[in-house]
Short mmCIF file of C-alpha atoms and ligand atoms in Angstrom, two decimals:
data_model
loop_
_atom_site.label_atom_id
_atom_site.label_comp_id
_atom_site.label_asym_id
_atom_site.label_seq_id
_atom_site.Cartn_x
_atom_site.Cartn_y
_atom_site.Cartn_z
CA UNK O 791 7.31 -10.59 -0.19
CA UNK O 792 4.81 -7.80 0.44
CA UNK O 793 4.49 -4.10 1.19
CA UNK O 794 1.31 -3.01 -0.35
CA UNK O 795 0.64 -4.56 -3.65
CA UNK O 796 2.76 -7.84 -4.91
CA UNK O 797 2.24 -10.75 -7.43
CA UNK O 798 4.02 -14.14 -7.08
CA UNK O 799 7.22 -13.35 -8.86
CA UNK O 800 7.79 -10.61 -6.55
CA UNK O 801 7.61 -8.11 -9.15
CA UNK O 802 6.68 -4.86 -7.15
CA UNK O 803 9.83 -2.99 -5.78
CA UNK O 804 10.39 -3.42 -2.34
CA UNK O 805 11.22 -0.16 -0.11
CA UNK O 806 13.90 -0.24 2.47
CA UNK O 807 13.03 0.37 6.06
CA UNK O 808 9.35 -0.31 5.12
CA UNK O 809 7.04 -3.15 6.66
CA UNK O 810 7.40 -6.48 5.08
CA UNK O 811 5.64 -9.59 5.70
CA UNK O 812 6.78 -12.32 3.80
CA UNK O 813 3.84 -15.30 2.57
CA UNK O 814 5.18 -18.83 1.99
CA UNK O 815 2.90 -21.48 0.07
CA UNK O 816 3.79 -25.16 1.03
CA UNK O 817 1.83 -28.61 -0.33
CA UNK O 818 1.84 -31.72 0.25
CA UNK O 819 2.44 -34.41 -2.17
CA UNK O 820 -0.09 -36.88 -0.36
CA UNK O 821 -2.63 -36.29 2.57
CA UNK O 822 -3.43 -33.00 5.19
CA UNK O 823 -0.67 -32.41 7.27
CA UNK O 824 -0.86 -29.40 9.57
CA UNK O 825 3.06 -28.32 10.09
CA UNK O 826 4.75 -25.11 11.40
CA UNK O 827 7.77 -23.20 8.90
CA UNK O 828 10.85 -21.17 9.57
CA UNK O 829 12.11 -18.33 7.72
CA UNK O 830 15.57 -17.18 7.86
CA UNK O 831 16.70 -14.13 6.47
CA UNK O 832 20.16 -13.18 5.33
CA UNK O 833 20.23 -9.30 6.53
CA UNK O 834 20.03 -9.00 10.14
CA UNK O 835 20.38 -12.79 10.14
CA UNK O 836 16.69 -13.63 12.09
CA UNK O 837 14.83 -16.71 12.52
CA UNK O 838 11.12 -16.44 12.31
CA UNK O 839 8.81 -19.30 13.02
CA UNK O 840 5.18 -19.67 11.83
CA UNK O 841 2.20 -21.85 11.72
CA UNK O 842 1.48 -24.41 12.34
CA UNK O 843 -1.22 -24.08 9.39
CA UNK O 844 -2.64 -27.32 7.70
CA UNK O 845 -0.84 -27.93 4.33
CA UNK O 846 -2.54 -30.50 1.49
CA UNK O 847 -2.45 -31.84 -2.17
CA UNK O 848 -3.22 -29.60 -4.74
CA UNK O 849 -3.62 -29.20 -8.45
CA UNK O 850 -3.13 -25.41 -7.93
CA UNK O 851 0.52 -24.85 -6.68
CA UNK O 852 -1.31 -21.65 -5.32
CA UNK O 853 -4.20 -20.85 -6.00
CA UNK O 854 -6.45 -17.64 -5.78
CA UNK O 855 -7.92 -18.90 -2.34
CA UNK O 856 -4.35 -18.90 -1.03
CA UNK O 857 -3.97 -15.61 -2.14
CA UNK O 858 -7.45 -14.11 -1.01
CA UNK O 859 -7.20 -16.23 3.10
CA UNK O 860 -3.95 -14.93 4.65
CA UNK O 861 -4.37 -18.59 6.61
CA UNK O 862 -3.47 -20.34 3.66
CA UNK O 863 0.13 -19.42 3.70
CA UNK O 864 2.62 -19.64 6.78
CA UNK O 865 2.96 -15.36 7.15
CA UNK O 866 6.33 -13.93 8.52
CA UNK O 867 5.89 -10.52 9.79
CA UNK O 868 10.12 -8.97 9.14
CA UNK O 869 11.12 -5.98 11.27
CA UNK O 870 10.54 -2.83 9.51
CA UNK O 871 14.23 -1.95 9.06
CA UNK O 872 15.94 -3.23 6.21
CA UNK O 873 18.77 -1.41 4.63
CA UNK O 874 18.77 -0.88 0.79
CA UNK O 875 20.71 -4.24 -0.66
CA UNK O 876 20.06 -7.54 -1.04
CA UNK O 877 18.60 -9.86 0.89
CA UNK O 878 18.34 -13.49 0.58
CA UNK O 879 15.41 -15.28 2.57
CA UNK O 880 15.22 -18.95 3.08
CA UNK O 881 12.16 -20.89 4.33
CA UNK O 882 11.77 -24.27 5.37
CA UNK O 883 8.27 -26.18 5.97
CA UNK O 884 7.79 -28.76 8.60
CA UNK O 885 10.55 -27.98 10.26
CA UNK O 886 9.43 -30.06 13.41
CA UNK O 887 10.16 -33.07 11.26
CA UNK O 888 6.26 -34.50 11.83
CA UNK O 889 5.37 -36.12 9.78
CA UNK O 890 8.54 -37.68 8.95
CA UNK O 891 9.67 -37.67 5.32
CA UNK O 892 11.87 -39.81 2.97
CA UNK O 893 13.55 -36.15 1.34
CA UNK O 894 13.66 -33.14 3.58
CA UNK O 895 15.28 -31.53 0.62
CA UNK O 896 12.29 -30.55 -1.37
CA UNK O 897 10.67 -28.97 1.97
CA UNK O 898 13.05 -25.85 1.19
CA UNK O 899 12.88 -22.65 -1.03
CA UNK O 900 15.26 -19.86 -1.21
CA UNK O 901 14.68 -16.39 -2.62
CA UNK O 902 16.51 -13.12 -2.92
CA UNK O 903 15.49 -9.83 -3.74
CA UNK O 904 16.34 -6.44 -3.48
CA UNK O 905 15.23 -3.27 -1.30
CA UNK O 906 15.50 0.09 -2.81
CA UNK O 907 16.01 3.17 -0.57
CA UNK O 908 12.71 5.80 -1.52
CA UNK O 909 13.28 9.20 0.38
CA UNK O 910 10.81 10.37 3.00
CA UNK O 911 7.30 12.21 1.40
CA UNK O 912 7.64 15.98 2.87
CA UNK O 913 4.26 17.34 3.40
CA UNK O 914 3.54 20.39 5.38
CA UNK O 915 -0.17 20.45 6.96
CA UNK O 916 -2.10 23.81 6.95
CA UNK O 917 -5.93 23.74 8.79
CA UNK O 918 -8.45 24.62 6.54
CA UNK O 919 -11.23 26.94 8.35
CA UNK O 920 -14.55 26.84 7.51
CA UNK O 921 -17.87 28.00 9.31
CA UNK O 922 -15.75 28.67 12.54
CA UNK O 923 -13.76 25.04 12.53
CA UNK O 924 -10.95 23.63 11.36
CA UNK O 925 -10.27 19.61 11.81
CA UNK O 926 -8.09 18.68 14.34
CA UNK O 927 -4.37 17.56 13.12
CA UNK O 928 -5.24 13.89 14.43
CA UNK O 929 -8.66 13.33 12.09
CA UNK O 930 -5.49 14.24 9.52
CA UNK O 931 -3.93 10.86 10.89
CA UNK O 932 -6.18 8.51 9.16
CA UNK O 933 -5.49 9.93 5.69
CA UNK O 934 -1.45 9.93 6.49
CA UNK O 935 -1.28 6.42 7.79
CA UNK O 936 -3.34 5.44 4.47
CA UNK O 937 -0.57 7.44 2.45
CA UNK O 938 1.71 5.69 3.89
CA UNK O 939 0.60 2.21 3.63
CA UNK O 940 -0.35 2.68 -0.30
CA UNK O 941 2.77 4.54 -1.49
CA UNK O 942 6.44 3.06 -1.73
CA UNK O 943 7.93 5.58 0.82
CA UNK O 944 9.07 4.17 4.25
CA UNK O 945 8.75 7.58 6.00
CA UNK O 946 6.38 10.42 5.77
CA UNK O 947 7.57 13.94 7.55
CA UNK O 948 4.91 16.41 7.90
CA UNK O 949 5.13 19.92 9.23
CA UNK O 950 2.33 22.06 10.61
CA UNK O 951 1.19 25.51 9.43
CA UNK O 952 -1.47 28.07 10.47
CA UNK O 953 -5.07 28.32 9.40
CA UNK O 954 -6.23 29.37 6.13
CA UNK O 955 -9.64 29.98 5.56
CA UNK O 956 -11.77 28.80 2.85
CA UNK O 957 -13.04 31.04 0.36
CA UNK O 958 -16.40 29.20 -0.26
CA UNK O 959 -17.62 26.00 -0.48
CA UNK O 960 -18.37 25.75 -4.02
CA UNK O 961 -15.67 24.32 -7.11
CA UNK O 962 -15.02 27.93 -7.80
CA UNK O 963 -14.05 28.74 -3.72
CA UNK O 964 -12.35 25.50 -3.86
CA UNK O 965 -10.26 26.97 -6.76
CA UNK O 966 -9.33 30.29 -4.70
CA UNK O 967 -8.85 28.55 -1.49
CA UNK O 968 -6.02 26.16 -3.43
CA UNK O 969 -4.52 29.36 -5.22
CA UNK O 970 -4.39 31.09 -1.74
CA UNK O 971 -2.30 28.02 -0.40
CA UNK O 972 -0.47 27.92 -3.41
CA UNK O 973 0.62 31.25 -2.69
CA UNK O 974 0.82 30.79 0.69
CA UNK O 975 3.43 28.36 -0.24
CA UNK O 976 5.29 30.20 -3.05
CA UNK O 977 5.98 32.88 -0.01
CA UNK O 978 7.38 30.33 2.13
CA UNK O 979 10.91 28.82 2.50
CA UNK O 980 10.11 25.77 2.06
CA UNK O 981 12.30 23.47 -0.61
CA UNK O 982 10.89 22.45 -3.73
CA UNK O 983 10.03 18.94 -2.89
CA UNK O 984 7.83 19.85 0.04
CA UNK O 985 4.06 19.40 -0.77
CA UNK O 986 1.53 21.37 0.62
CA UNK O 987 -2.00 19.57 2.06
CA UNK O 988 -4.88 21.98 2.80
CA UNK O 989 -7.03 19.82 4.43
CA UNK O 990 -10.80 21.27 5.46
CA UNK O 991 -13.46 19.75 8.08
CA UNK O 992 -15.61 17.27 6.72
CA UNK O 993 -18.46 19.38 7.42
CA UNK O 994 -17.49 21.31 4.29
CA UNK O 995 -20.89 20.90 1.98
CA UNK O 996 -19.63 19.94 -1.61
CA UNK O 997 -19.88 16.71 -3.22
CA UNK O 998 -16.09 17.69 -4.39
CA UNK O 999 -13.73 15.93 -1.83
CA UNK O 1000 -10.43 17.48 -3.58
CA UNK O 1001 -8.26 18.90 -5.32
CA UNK O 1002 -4.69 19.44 -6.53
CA UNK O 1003 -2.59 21.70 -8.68
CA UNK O 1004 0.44 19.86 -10.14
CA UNK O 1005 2.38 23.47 -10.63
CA UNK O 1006 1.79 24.89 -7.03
CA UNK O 1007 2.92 21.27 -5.61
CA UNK O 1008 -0.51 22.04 -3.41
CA UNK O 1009 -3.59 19.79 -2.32
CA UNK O 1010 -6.79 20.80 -1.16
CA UNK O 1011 -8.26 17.55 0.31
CA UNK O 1012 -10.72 17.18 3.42
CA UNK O 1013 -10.71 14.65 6.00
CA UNK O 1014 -12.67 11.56 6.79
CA UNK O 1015 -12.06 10.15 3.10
CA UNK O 1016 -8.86 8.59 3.93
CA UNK O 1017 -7.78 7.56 -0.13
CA UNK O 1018 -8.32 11.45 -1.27
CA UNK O 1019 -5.22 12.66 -0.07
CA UNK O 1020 -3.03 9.83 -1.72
CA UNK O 1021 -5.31 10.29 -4.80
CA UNK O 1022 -4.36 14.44 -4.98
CA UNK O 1023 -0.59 14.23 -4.45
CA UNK O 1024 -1.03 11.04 -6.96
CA UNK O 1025 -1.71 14.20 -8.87
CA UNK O 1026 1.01 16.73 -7.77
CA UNK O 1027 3.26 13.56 -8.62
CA UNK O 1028 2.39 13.78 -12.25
CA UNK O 1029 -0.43 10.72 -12.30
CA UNK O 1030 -3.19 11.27 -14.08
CA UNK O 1031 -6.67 9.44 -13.52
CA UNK O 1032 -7.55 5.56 -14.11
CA UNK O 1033 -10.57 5.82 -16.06
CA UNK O 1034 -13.05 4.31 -13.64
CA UNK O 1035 -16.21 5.99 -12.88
CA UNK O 1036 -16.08 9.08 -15.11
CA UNK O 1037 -13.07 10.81 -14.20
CA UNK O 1038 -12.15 13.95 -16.45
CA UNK O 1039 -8.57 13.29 -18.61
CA UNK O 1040 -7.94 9.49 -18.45
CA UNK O 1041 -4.80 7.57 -18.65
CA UNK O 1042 -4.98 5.47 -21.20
CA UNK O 1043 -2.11 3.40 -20.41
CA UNK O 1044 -3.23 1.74 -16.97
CA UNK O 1045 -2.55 -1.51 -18.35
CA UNK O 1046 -5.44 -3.48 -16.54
CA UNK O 1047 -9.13 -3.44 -16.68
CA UNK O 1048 -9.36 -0.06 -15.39
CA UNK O 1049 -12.14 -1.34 -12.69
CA UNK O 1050 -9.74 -3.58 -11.06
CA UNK O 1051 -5.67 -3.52 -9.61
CA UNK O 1052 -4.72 -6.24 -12.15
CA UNK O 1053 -5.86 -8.92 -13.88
CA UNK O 1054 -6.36 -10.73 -10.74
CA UNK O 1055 -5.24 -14.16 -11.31
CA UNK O 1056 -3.85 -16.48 -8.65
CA UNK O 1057 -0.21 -15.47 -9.80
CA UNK O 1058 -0.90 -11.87 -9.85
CA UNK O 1059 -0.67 -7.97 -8.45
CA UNK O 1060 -2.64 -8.80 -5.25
CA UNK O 1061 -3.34 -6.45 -2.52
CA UNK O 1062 -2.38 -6.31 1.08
CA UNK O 1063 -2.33 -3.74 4.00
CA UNK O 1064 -0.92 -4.21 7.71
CA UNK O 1065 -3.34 -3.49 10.27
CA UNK O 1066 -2.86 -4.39 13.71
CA UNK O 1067 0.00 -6.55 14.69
CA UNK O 1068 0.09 -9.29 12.89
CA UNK O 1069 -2.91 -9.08 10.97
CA UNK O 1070 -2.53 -8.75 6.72
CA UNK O 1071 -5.42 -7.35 5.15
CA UNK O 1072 -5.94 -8.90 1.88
CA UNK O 1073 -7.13 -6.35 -1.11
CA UNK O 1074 -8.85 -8.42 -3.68
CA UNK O 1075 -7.98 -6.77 -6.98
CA UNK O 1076 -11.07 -8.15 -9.19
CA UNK O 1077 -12.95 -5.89 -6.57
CA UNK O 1078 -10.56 -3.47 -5.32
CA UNK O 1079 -10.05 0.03 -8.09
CA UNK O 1080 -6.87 1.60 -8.11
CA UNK O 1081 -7.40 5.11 -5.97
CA UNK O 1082 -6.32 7.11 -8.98
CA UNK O 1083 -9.80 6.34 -10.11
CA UNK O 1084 -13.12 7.65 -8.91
CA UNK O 1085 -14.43 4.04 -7.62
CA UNK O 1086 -14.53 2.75 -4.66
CA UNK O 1087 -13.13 0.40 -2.57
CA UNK O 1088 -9.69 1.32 -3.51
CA UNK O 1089 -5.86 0.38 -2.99
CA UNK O 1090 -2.90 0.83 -5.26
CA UNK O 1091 -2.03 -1.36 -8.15
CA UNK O 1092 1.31 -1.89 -8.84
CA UNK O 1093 1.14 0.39 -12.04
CA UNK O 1094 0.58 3.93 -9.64
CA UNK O 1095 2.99 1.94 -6.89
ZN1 LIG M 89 -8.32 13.43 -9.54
#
């Protein structure tokens, strides 16, 4: 069962009212069968069919292919609003009965897990000028829907604010312009848990793409580097860096080789992302980085999940 990063034993917490697609791994005890498989699941009661998808003989009962081709397992896409609780899913391969088999009873697998309620991410959004532009609230988008897909929220609310110019485009006007919002923010009347996102035009010329102040719950990140954003309030949120690629006060403690999201075996923390309907991205974590770190490409592993 996966949201955004999950191993086999379904050790990742699962959000409530966030997108879930379930992966089921059949084989065959003799030959190359290609079958279809139904899920059911306890909650809202829903039948989902899948497949059909060729299932065969292996040593492996899954193996890392099966994890790295999303068309190596029968993939259930569940609607996107479960209520915190306990759900129990069962699956059945085959389910057309073709080939026909001596035991049925071995073609079934039942699993339940919980979902935890998370509440929504507050963010309020203020422009960042610079050289007479400020990016547009929907090049903001790309980070958001990134934020959302790699942290264990369901929901993220964001608010809009005015303008704030930057005070240069060095580290040191960086500094100021972060200060100014922190300010900006301290003034306001907004409740403690609201962060603040300052996000500038990617025109801005600096080789620095962000940066956050833990105290100030503010962000200065700027668009068109979609990870940044979750990396900075990764910050605000008390994380500190995964020591890949240089990055100034490691944390020693990420438990994995800190250029990868686990130890990538066939059993473990793997990757995924939902793009378009029905379609699972797969992040490999032997070459995925967690985005805590200063490497790229990068997802979560389940240690900043
Ligand atoms: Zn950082």
């Amino acid at each position: 069962m996966t949201q955004a990063i999950q191993n086999l034993a379904n050790g990742a917490p699962l959000i409530a009212d966030k997108l879930t697609t379930v992966r089921v791994y059949a084989r065959s005890d003799t030959g190359r069968y290609t079958v279809r498989a139904r899920l059911k699941d306890s909650q809202t009661g829903n039948t989902y069919v899948a497949g059909p998808i060729p299932v065969f003989w292996d040593a492996h009962p899954v193996s890392e292919e099966d994890r790295r081709k999303i068309s190596r397992s029968f993939t259930f896409w569940l609607p996107g609003y479960w209520s915190a609780g306990s759900v129990t899913l069962d699956a059945e391969v085959n389910i057309d009965r073709n080939p026909s088999e001596v035991d049925y009873t071995n073609n079934k697998m039942s699993v339940t897990v919980q979902f935890e309620s998370m509440p929504p991410l507050k963010l309020r959004l203020i422009p960042v000028s610079y050289d007479g532009t400020v990016a547009t609230g929907a090049a903001m988008l790309y980070s958001l829907r990134y934020l959302k897909d790699t942290y264990p929220i369901s929901r993220v609310i964001a608010s809009f604010g005015e303008p704030l110019p930057l005070v240069g485009s060095s580290g040191l006007g960086f500094v100021d312009t972060l200060n100014d919002l922190g300010i900006r923010r301290y003034l306001s009347d907004d409740s403690s848990n609201v962060i603040w996102i300052g996000y500038m035009p990617a025109k801005v010329p600096s080789a620095l793409s962000g940066l956050a102040n833990r105290e100030s719950q503010s962000v200065l990140t700027k668009v068109g580097s979609e990870s940044t954003m979750a990396h900075e309030i990764g910050h605000v949120l008390g994380r500190g860096h995964v020591n890949c690629g240089g990055p100034w006060f490691p944390d020693h403690a990420y438990p994995y080789p800190t250029d990868k999201l686990s130890f990538a075996f066939e059993d473990d923390y793997w990757g995924f992302r939902p793009r378009k309907r029905n379609h699972l991205a797969v992040k490999d974590p032997a070459r995925n980085k967690d985005f805590m770190s200063y490497c790229y490409p990068r997802w979560v592993s389940d240690y900043t999940y």
